[in-house]
Amino acid sequence: MPESFTHSPEDAVDFDALVVGAGFAGMYMLYRLRRLGFSAQVIEAGSDVGGTWFWNRYPGARCDVESVQYSYQFDRELEQEWTWSEKYSPQPEILAYANHVADRYDLRRDIRFNCRVTAARYQADRRLWEVTLAGDERITARHVVMATGCLSLSNTPDFAGIDEFRGATYHTGRWPHDGVDFTGQRVGVIGTGSSAIQSIPVIARQARTLTVFQRTANYTIPARNAPLSPEYVARIKASYPELRARARSLPTGYAINYNTGSVHEVSREEYRAEYRQRWDAGGVNFLAAYGDLLFDAEANRTAADFVKDMIRETVHDPEIAELLCPTNIIGCKRLCVDTNYYATYNLPHVRLVDVSRVPIDRLTPDGLLHDGTAYEFDAIVFATGFDAMTGALFDIDIRGLDGISLREKWHGGPRTYLGLATAGFPNLFTVTGPGSPSVLTNMLPSIEQHVNWIADCLAWLRDRGHEVIDASPEAELAWGEHVNEVAAASLRSTCASWYVGANVPGKPRVFMPYIGGFPRYVAKCDEVASRDYEGFALA
Ligand code: NA7
């Protein structure tokens, strides 16, 4: 067993590393730490593994990245033994995969479930983190890894009268484990983001009436989901290394049919045919049709107009169709992937209410009030999203050197070095933190890249007898400037999305993920490591 970080009794820590969260990031982090001989514990608020896929059990929940790529690649045997059944896995299957991984590597014995971290304080004199759990138990660790997820703290708007409503309320990101039967019910759904777009067609099949309250219309592309044939699965399994390598070479870390050419180089007939072909094939591949769609507003309009034509073709009522046509840049908010979303508005018991100009007034005992109209419901679904990227971190009172809190340090927006660390918070790492490609990429490869980088870093520190690593303010500043510079070049930073924190009142408007692409980002991380962790101070 390799030596741990703990050398003398006064230095004693409970664990070399404490990991917060047992989603895909926390599970793989534990796996790597164990194999390096570090003592580690994972703290998880839920009752089992899975993170995002543990909590988001709303009807119709599925991944919008193709299943064969939304999986770990660190173990070739795992890759071969697991078989996905559909093009886009439904939530239960992804959760089953997470459980399979936990069983296969016997991870649960080092995970404490139903246990929430409330605070983490760095003690400079002892060079350790003291982590407080709900109930005030304290644990010490040399390093803390925040594997808390990018979309894990749900956001429920502070509607007046929210406690007066007598029916049932649900948030898509905190769905009851036993499911919900809406049969015969009058249901209201607030929000039209990805969670709403996936759940609305399924809820509509059960509900007596379904009323959707839309503040911003969203673009969504048909999934064309289907069972995977054994031949296809066999082909993928036989060529996994090539598929993964191709994915890593693309900005999204996701192997899609990526065309770097400009839409302006081709005729209208040609690009419309390309969009049609991608629309028929389904999925986020649509946005990879031309290289300038996210950089040039005119180019973007060609794709946006095509989708609007599809909406008008699908939705029978022209007024509803117009309401469903987004007015912003396609891909500015995250592109959604659906099954029968637009067609659902052709059903006689489904209606759409525009709340863009006049917000929802309040909830009432019987439903809600909007623009002078009272709506009566048996159940209301909040599909209102998350306090993305920083919410789960701020939910813990994290204090670094001199007792400075992360909330204070990031009051004007997150400041990180590579999205992995933040100056003044030594030995604290964030997996897929703000300032890293994270949510703009396929999360699984991004998680693995971060976990590998952190694990390699800890092993390197141990081998050289270093106990403390802290990002330097200069390196952090330079990285932040680069993150902002590349964000400014993209249309993605121009609209009120959760990427910029616009969905949470009072949150600073900063484009949080790194948009420079997966390969460029990985090269930078590798370069930093190869130069003995350039930009970090070591002690
Ligand atoms: P999103 O994408 O943040 O969507 C939340 C939706 O809720 C969005 O349509 C919001 O409108 C709407 N919303 C939020 N607050 C209100 C109020 N007060 N009134 C009316 N409507 C409101 O979250 P999702 O869970 O759908 O998806 C998150 C990610 O998970 C997704 O991008 C995929 O990566 C998977 P807005 O657009 O802010 O006007």
XYZ file of C-alpha atoms and ligand atoms in Angstrom:
578
model
C 0.000 0.000 0.000
C 1.561 3.337 -0.975
C 2.220 5.843 1.758
C -0.665 8.198 2.479
C -0.421 11.937 3.061
C -0.477 11.519 6.827
C 3.003 11.453 8.277
C 2.772 12.225 11.989
C 0.090 12.040 14.704
C -0.403 15.818 14.866
C -1.031 15.770 11.120
C -3.569 12.975 11.452
C -6.532 13.234 9.146
C -9.497 10.924 8.849
C -9.066 10.596 5.094
C -6.591 11.545 2.434
C -9.525 12.698 0.359
C -13.162 13.388 0.953
C -15.425 13.417 -2.080
C -18.785 15.164 -2.051
C -21.355 13.462 -4.263
C -21.795 9.913 -5.540
C -22.837 10.617 -9.101
C -20.675 9.572 -12.012
C -17.939 11.997 -10.920
C -17.814 10.934 -7.276
C -17.956 7.236 -8.086
C -15.060 7.350 -10.519
C -13.088 9.614 -8.168
C -13.425 7.001 -5.445
C -12.337 4.262 -7.824
C -9.205 6.176 -8.820
C -8.315 7.223 -5.262
C -8.608 3.669 -4.011
C -6.427 2.294 -6.755
C -3.789 4.863 -5.881
C -3.892 3.666 -2.282
C -5.428 6.796 -0.814
C -7.939 6.570 1.975
C -11.149 8.147 0.753
C -14.764 8.605 1.658
C -17.663 9.820 -0.428
C -20.506 11.729 1.199
C -23.830 11.558 -0.632
C -27.102 13.286 0.265
C -29.225 10.742 -1.608
C -29.924 7.203 -0.487
C -27.941 5.666 -3.356
C -25.567 6.376 -6.218
C -26.401 8.110 -9.495
C -26.473 11.846 -8.760
C -28.426 13.579 -11.527
C -29.909 10.242 -12.541
C -30.882 9.436 -8.979
C -32.910 12.639 -8.593
C -34.287 13.389 -12.064
C -36.937 10.688 -12.310
C -39.604 12.747 -14.030
C -41.641 11.029 -16.753
C -39.746 10.879 -20.032
C -36.349 11.701 -18.477
C -33.556 10.517 -20.719
C -30.115 11.533 -21.763
C -29.773 13.705 -24.857
C -26.352 12.224 -25.618
C -26.425 8.830 -27.335
C -26.155 6.074 -24.734
C -23.205 4.292 -26.305
C -21.180 7.440 -25.696
C -22.701 8.442 -22.381
C -20.714 5.883 -20.446
C -17.363 5.413 -18.744
C -14.374 4.444 -20.835
C -11.786 3.821 -18.107
C -12.309 0.054 -18.092
C -12.530 -1.845 -21.380
C -14.224 -4.776 -19.634
C -16.970 -2.570 -18.237
C -17.422 -1.067 -21.672
C -17.866 -4.521 -23.184
C -20.088 -6.082 -20.552
C -22.727 -3.335 -20.384
C -25.300 -3.196 -23.196
C -27.509 -0.173 -23.790
C -30.956 -0.930 -25.100
C -31.947 2.343 -26.757
C -30.337 5.126 -28.771
C -31.066 7.526 -25.885
C -31.191 5.765 -22.545
C -34.131 6.407 -20.299
C -33.298 7.530 -16.762
C -33.942 4.095 -15.153
C -31.398 2.465 -17.450
C -28.724 5.089 -16.721
C -29.414 4.678 -13.021
C -29.126 0.890 -13.429
C -25.746 1.464 -15.084
C -24.613 3.631 -12.134
C -25.687 0.850 -9.782
C -23.898 -1.727 -11.874
C -20.695 0.308 -11.625
C -21.106 0.696 -7.862
C -21.605 -3.064 -7.485
C -18.859 -4.054 -9.880
C -16.177 -2.068 -8.057
C -17.710 -2.484 -4.612
C -17.908 1.291 -4.236
C -20.693 1.551 -1.661
C -18.544 0.492 1.269
C -16.791 3.872 1.095
C -19.889 5.957 0.439
C -21.989 7.408 3.236
C -25.534 7.822 1.972
C -28.346 10.025 3.325
C -25.668 12.329 4.577
C -25.327 15.985 3.606
C -22.207 18.133 3.784
C -23.117 21.524 5.227
C -19.716 23.188 5.604
C -16.058 22.758 4.766
C -13.344 24.863 6.369
C -9.678 24.871 5.480
C -7.398 24.866 8.496
C -4.124 26.298 7.260
C -2.131 25.436 10.379
C -3.057 21.766 10.114
C -3.113 21.754 6.312
C -6.442 19.968 6.222
C -10.114 20.448 5.567
C -12.635 20.073 8.334
C -15.886 19.017 6.785
C -19.158 19.336 8.687
C -22.069 17.014 8.032
C -25.723 17.676 8.823
C -26.053 16.853 12.519
C -22.720 18.561 13.157
C -20.431 15.573 12.778
C -16.925 16.640 11.656
C -14.547 14.785 9.362
C -11.052 15.851 8.408
C -9.388 15.272 5.082
C -6.227 16.459 3.374
C -8.087 17.058 0.119
C -11.708 17.697 -0.752
C -13.156 16.950 -4.174
C -16.475 18.570 -4.972
C -18.268 16.136 -7.262
C -21.544 17.909 -6.659
C -22.749 18.131 -10.256
C -23.556 21.059 -12.519
C -27.341 20.763 -12.402
C -28.114 19.464 -8.949
C -29.566 22.287 -6.877
C -33.126 22.648 -8.097
C -34.566 26.099 -8.677
C -38.163 26.708 -7.668
C -39.256 30.312 -8.230
C -40.500 32.080 -5.183
C -44.133 32.268 -6.337
C -46.474 34.057 -3.972
C -49.017 31.674 -2.468
C -46.872 28.607 -3.165
C -47.846 27.114 0.197
C -51.542 27.798 -0.308
C -52.000 25.453 -3.240
C -53.988 22.425 -2.041
C -52.985 20.079 -4.823
C -49.692 18.268 -5.263
C -46.527 20.033 -6.427
C -43.464 18.420 -7.955
C -40.095 19.633 -9.195
C -38.724 17.632 -12.129
C -35.305 17.494 -10.472
C -36.706 16.027 -7.232
C -39.219 13.537 -8.539
C -40.844 11.004 -6.156
C -39.202 7.604 -6.392
C -42.518 5.807 -6.654
C -43.506 7.841 -9.700
C -46.640 9.927 -10.083
C -49.873 8.845 -11.713
C -51.565 11.854 -13.319
C -54.463 9.823 -14.695
C -57.625 11.906 -14.695
C -55.888 14.947 -13.235
C -55.760 18.582 -14.282
C -52.046 19.275 -14.480
C -50.101 22.527 -14.876
C -46.470 22.515 -15.999
C -44.383 25.644 -15.467
C -41.347 25.907 -17.725
C -40.409 24.760 -21.210
C -36.747 23.752 -20.830
C -35.392 20.289 -21.504
C -37.081 18.675 -18.476
C -40.471 20.089 -19.484
C -39.988 19.198 -23.134
C -39.216 15.584 -22.219
C -41.999 15.226 -19.657
C -44.882 17.140 -21.301
C -45.662 14.504 -23.988
C -45.654 11.743 -21.350
C -47.746 13.663 -18.813
C -50.188 14.563 -21.615
C -50.838 10.860 -22.191
C -52.145 10.531 -18.631
C -53.606 13.865 -17.620
C -57.220 14.896 -18.124
C -56.022 18.381 -19.012
C -52.501 19.735 -19.313
C -51.686 23.449 -19.275
C -48.140 24.534 -20.034
C -46.883 27.952 -18.923
C -44.157 29.112 -21.273
C -41.910 32.081 -20.557
C -39.368 31.414 -23.309
C -39.971 29.116 -26.268
C -37.162 26.636 -26.785
C -35.752 24.872 -29.812
C -36.008 21.122 -29.719
C -35.006 18.484 -32.255
C -36.761 15.107 -32.508
C -34.739 12.366 -30.816
C -35.834 9.624 -33.220
C -35.175 7.338 -30.316
C -35.242 3.625 -31.100
C -34.079 0.293 -29.718
C -30.458 -0.510 -30.562
C -30.028 -3.601 -32.710
C -27.612 -6.296 -31.509
C -25.612 -5.758 -34.733
C -25.199 -2.042 -34.031
C -24.160 -2.676 -30.434
C -21.649 -5.313 -31.560
C -20.213 -2.899 -34.117
C -19.834 -0.150 -31.507
C -18.239 -2.502 -28.994
C -15.769 -3.720 -31.583
C -14.716 -0.164 -32.400
C -14.972 1.573 -29.040
C -11.359 2.824 -28.916
C -11.778 4.562 -32.297
C -15.159 6.016 -31.330
C -13.822 7.397 -28.059
C -10.725 8.816 -29.733
C -12.847 10.567 -32.345
C -15.074 11.968 -29.597
C -12.064 13.327 -27.723
C -10.886 15.104 -30.868
C -14.110 17.129 -31.168
C -15.099 20.287 -29.274
C -18.045 18.564 -27.596
C -16.136 15.431 -26.569
C -18.995 13.684 -28.348
C -18.593 11.908 -31.673
C -21.129 13.538 -33.925
C -21.162 14.354 -37.571
C -19.373 17.683 -37.167
C -19.032 19.908 -40.201
C -16.636 22.831 -39.814
C -17.590 24.552 -43.085
C -19.632 27.765 -43.263
C -23.298 27.738 -44.182
C -22.575 30.780 -46.343
C -20.517 28.595 -48.676
C -23.535 26.600 -49.820
C -26.848 27.406 -51.509
C -30.158 27.678 -49.660
C -31.328 24.391 -51.221
C -28.175 22.691 -50.052
C -28.315 23.839 -46.429
C -32.050 23.188 -46.178
C -31.418 19.635 -47.416
C -28.660 19.264 -44.826
C -30.957 20.496 -42.033
C -33.732 18.208 -43.245
C -31.409 15.217 -43.216
C -30.229 16.065 -39.678
C -33.782 16.758 -38.489
C -34.823 13.332 -39.785
C -31.812 11.650 -38.162
C -32.570 13.417 -34.870
C -30.615 14.768 -31.924
C -28.123 17.553 -31.184
C -26.217 16.561 -34.318
C -28.466 19.160 -35.921
C -26.384 22.011 -34.564
C -23.154 20.530 -35.948
C -24.394 21.033 -39.522
C -22.128 24.054 -40.076
C -19.171 25.414 -38.193
C -20.475 28.981 -37.951
C -23.946 28.356 -36.543
C -22.891 29.407 -33.051
C -20.659 32.266 -34.143
C -22.519 34.163 -36.839
C -26.082 35.387 -36.284
C -26.942 35.229 -39.992
C -25.683 31.664 -40.229
C -27.634 30.803 -37.099
C -30.830 32.208 -38.575
C -30.744 29.684 -41.428
C -30.966 26.836 -38.906
C -33.438 28.631 -36.640
C -35.753 29.356 -39.585
C -35.682 25.723 -40.616
C -36.768 24.579 -37.139
C -39.519 27.197 -37.050
C -40.793 25.861 -40.370
C -40.874 22.396 -38.836
C -42.845 23.742 -35.861
C -45.381 25.397 -38.197
C -45.616 22.185 -40.202
C -46.264 20.116 -37.066
C -48.564 22.288 -34.977
C -52.047 22.666 -36.453
C -53.143 25.854 -34.682
C -51.147 28.717 -36.279
C -51.347 30.865 -33.136
C -49.948 28.093 -30.944
C -47.298 27.364 -33.573
C -46.164 31.008 -33.508
C -46.048 30.954 -29.727
C -43.845 27.854 -29.861
C -41.438 29.470 -32.340
C -38.434 30.713 -30.373
C -37.244 34.224 -31.024
C -33.658 33.816 -29.865
C -30.542 32.190 -31.309
C -30.777 28.439 -31.812
C -28.313 26.711 -29.482
C -27.926 29.803 -27.303
C -29.894 28.045 -24.626
C -29.046 24.385 -24.609
C -30.697 22.652 -27.553
C -33.358 20.164 -26.433
C -34.077 16.721 -27.813
C -37.645 15.443 -27.665
C -40.151 12.806 -28.598
C -43.448 14.290 -29.880
C -43.070 17.602 -28.084
C -44.527 19.987 -30.680
C -47.191 17.474 -31.785
C -48.435 17.267 -28.190
C -49.960 20.735 -28.646
C -52.327 19.284 -31.253
C -54.076 17.284 -28.535
C -57.413 18.832 -27.542
C -56.743 18.640 -23.805
C -53.328 20.367 -23.972
C -53.010 24.150 -23.952
C -50.166 26.606 -23.960
C -50.169 29.833 -21.970
C -47.672 32.575 -22.760
C -46.221 34.079 -19.582
C -43.437 36.003 -21.319
C -45.015 39.442 -21.077
C -47.075 39.021 -17.920
C -45.544 36.725 -15.298
C -47.536 34.235 -13.254
C -49.184 36.301 -10.491
C -49.363 33.713 -7.784
C -50.409 30.245 -6.790
C -53.873 29.949 -5.253
C -55.489 27.182 -3.179
C -57.005 25.796 -6.407
C -54.262 26.432 -8.930
C -52.689 29.611 -10.162
C -53.534 33.076 -11.318
C -52.117 34.599 -14.470
C -53.049 37.856 -16.159
C -56.507 37.878 -14.591
C -57.277 34.241 -15.446
C -57.602 31.618 -12.711
C -56.410 28.112 -13.634
C -57.484 25.126 -11.552
C -55.166 22.177 -11.082
C -54.859 18.945 -9.156
C -51.097 19.031 -9.598
C -48.460 21.563 -10.607
C -45.090 20.524 -12.002
C -42.213 22.962 -11.628
C -39.948 22.254 -14.591
C -38.065 25.380 -13.615
C -34.520 24.102 -13.751
C -31.513 24.476 -11.518
C -29.187 26.942 -9.902
C -26.575 25.665 -12.320
C -22.846 25.158 -11.817
C -22.396 27.235 -8.661
C -25.634 26.435 -6.764
C -24.528 23.131 -5.270
C -21.155 24.583 -4.268
C -22.717 27.596 -2.566
C -25.155 25.288 -0.818
C -22.166 24.269 1.312
C -20.461 26.910 3.444
C -16.987 26.490 1.953
C -14.280 28.617 3.573
C -10.684 28.746 2.457
C -7.660 30.699 3.681
C -8.443 33.431 6.232
C -12.002 32.152 6.525
C -12.998 33.656 3.164
C -16.129 31.965 1.870
C -16.504 30.765 -1.690
C -19.729 32.742 -1.934
C -17.848 35.935 -1.058
C -15.001 35.201 -3.420
C -17.374 34.414 -6.286
C -19.942 37.130 -5.611
C -19.267 38.642 -9.041
C -19.200 35.227 -10.758
C -17.055 32.106 -10.429
C -13.268 32.526 -10.607
C -11.314 29.351 -11.159
C -8.107 27.988 -12.556
C -9.145 25.516 -15.280
C -12.469 24.973 -13.519
C -10.534 22.603 -11.269
C -9.415 24.835 -8.418
C -9.864 28.338 -7.030
C -7.096 30.418 -5.450
C -7.208 30.659 -1.665
C -8.949 27.294 -1.306
C -5.957 24.917 -1.133
C -6.461 21.208 -1.751
C -10.013 21.772 -2.942
C -10.927 20.491 -6.389
C -14.109 20.801 -8.417
C -15.070 18.163 -10.949
C -16.518 19.855 -14.064
C -16.496 23.167 -12.239
C -17.232 26.555 -13.803
C -14.458 27.516 -16.194
C -14.224 23.974 -17.592
C -16.036 22.619 -20.691
C -18.439 20.558 -18.514
C -22.035 21.154 -19.624
C -20.997 22.098 -23.166
C -19.592 18.618 -23.662
C -20.573 15.017 -23.155
C -20.360 14.954 -19.357
C -18.942 11.456 -18.959
C -15.639 12.025 -20.826
C -15.334 15.447 -19.166
C -15.835 13.879 -15.758
C -13.261 11.194 -16.474
C -10.731 13.745 -17.726
C -11.138 15.840 -14.572
C -11.035 12.903 -12.204
C -7.933 11.538 -13.918
C -6.247 14.931 -13.703
C -7.075 15.287 -9.994
C -6.023 11.717 -9.173
C -2.750 12.077 -11.070
C -2.126 15.378 -9.318
C -2.664 13.869 -5.857
C -0.330 10.980 -6.661
C 2.287 13.429 -7.952
C 2.017 15.562 -4.805
C 2.389 12.520 -2.601
C 5.388 11.245 -4.540
C 7.145 14.576 -4.007
C 6.102 15.025 -0.411
C 3.876 18.043 -1.073
C 0.889 18.426 1.179
C -0.625 21.606 -0.188
C -1.563 22.778 -3.673
C -3.278 26.082 -4.344
C -4.036 27.863 -7.600
C -2.155 31.120 -7.914
C -4.281 34.277 -8.284
C -2.323 35.217 -11.420
C -2.972 31.883 -13.150
C -6.617 32.098 -12.149
C -6.940 35.616 -13.524
C -5.319 34.658 -16.819
C -7.571 31.616 -17.175
C -10.657 33.674 -16.355
C -9.715 36.206 -19.037
C -9.310 33.416 -21.556
C -12.663 31.851 -20.582
C -14.379 35.234 -21.059
C -12.595 35.959 -24.296
C -13.669 32.731 -25.985
C -17.187 33.086 -24.570
C -17.493 36.548 -26.108
C -16.760 35.100 -29.537
C -19.726 32.732 -29.327
C -23.414 33.533 -29.720
C -23.995 31.234 -26.768
C -23.081 33.945 -24.306
C -25.695 36.338 -25.685
C -28.985 35.118 -24.231
C -30.622 34.716 -20.841
C -29.776 31.062 -20.220
C -28.688 29.091 -17.183
C -25.189 29.087 -18.730
C -25.040 32.754 -17.668
C -27.043 32.322 -14.463
C -29.981 34.304 -15.879
C -32.610 31.905 -14.550
C -31.833 32.631 -10.903
C -32.773 36.119 -9.664
C -29.740 38.050 -8.388
C -27.170 35.662 -9.845
C -24.328 37.492 -11.631
C -24.486 37.281 -15.430
C -21.295 35.454 -16.307
C -20.912 32.749 -18.942
C -19.773 29.928 -16.674
C -18.600 26.964 -18.775
C -15.447 27.068 -20.916
C -16.422 27.219 -24.565
C -12.969 26.723 -26.120
C -13.686 23.042 -26.777
C -12.663 19.759 -25.209
C -9.355 19.081 -27.090
C -7.965 22.565 -26.474
C -8.947 22.383 -22.826
C -7.428 18.936 -22.315
C -4.190 20.089 -23.944
C -4.011 22.991 -21.492
C -4.654 20.746 -18.467
C -2.018 18.277 -19.662
C 0.468 21.076 -20.250
C -0.074 22.446 -16.734
C 0.512 18.982 -15.243
C 3.562 18.297 -17.390
C 5.114 21.564 -16.184
C 4.907 20.425 -12.578
C 1.503 21.988 -12.066
C 2.329 25.357 -13.499
C 0.109 28.082 -12.068
C -0.240 26.313 -8.742
C 1.671 27.069 -5.567
C 2.944 23.928 -3.817
C 3.986 23.425 -0.223
P -34.061 24.896 -17.746
O -33.517 24.599 -19.067
O -33.395 25.944 -16.923
O -35.600 25.295 -17.947
C -36.349 25.892 -16.934
C -37.628 26.426 -17.521
O -38.409 27.002 -16.477
C -37.386 27.516 -18.554
O -38.314 27.359 -19.582
C -37.640 28.775 -17.744
O -38.003 29.892 -18.517
C -38.776 28.323 -16.883
N -38.968 29.164 -15.701
C -38.097 29.368 -14.676
N -38.625 30.213 -13.790
C -39.844 30.558 -14.269
C -40.876 31.416 -13.793
N -40.742 32.103 -12.662
N -42.004 31.526 -14.524
C -42.132 30.841 -15.670
N -41.199 30.019 -16.178
C -40.068 29.882 -15.478
O -34.129 23.605 -16.825
P -34.407 22.090 -17.243
O -34.542 21.302 -16.003
O -35.499 22.004 -18.228
O -33.113 21.661 -17.999
C -31.815 21.833 -17.417
C -30.817 21.063 -18.197
O -30.937 19.678 -17.881
C -30.953 21.097 -19.679
O -30.412 22.232 -20.271
C -30.229 19.845 -20.109
O -28.852 20.069 -20.047
C -30.588 18.893 -19.025
P -36.859 30.887 -19.089
O -36.194 30.134 -20.203
O -35.911 31.154 -17.955
O -37.586 32.090 -19.528
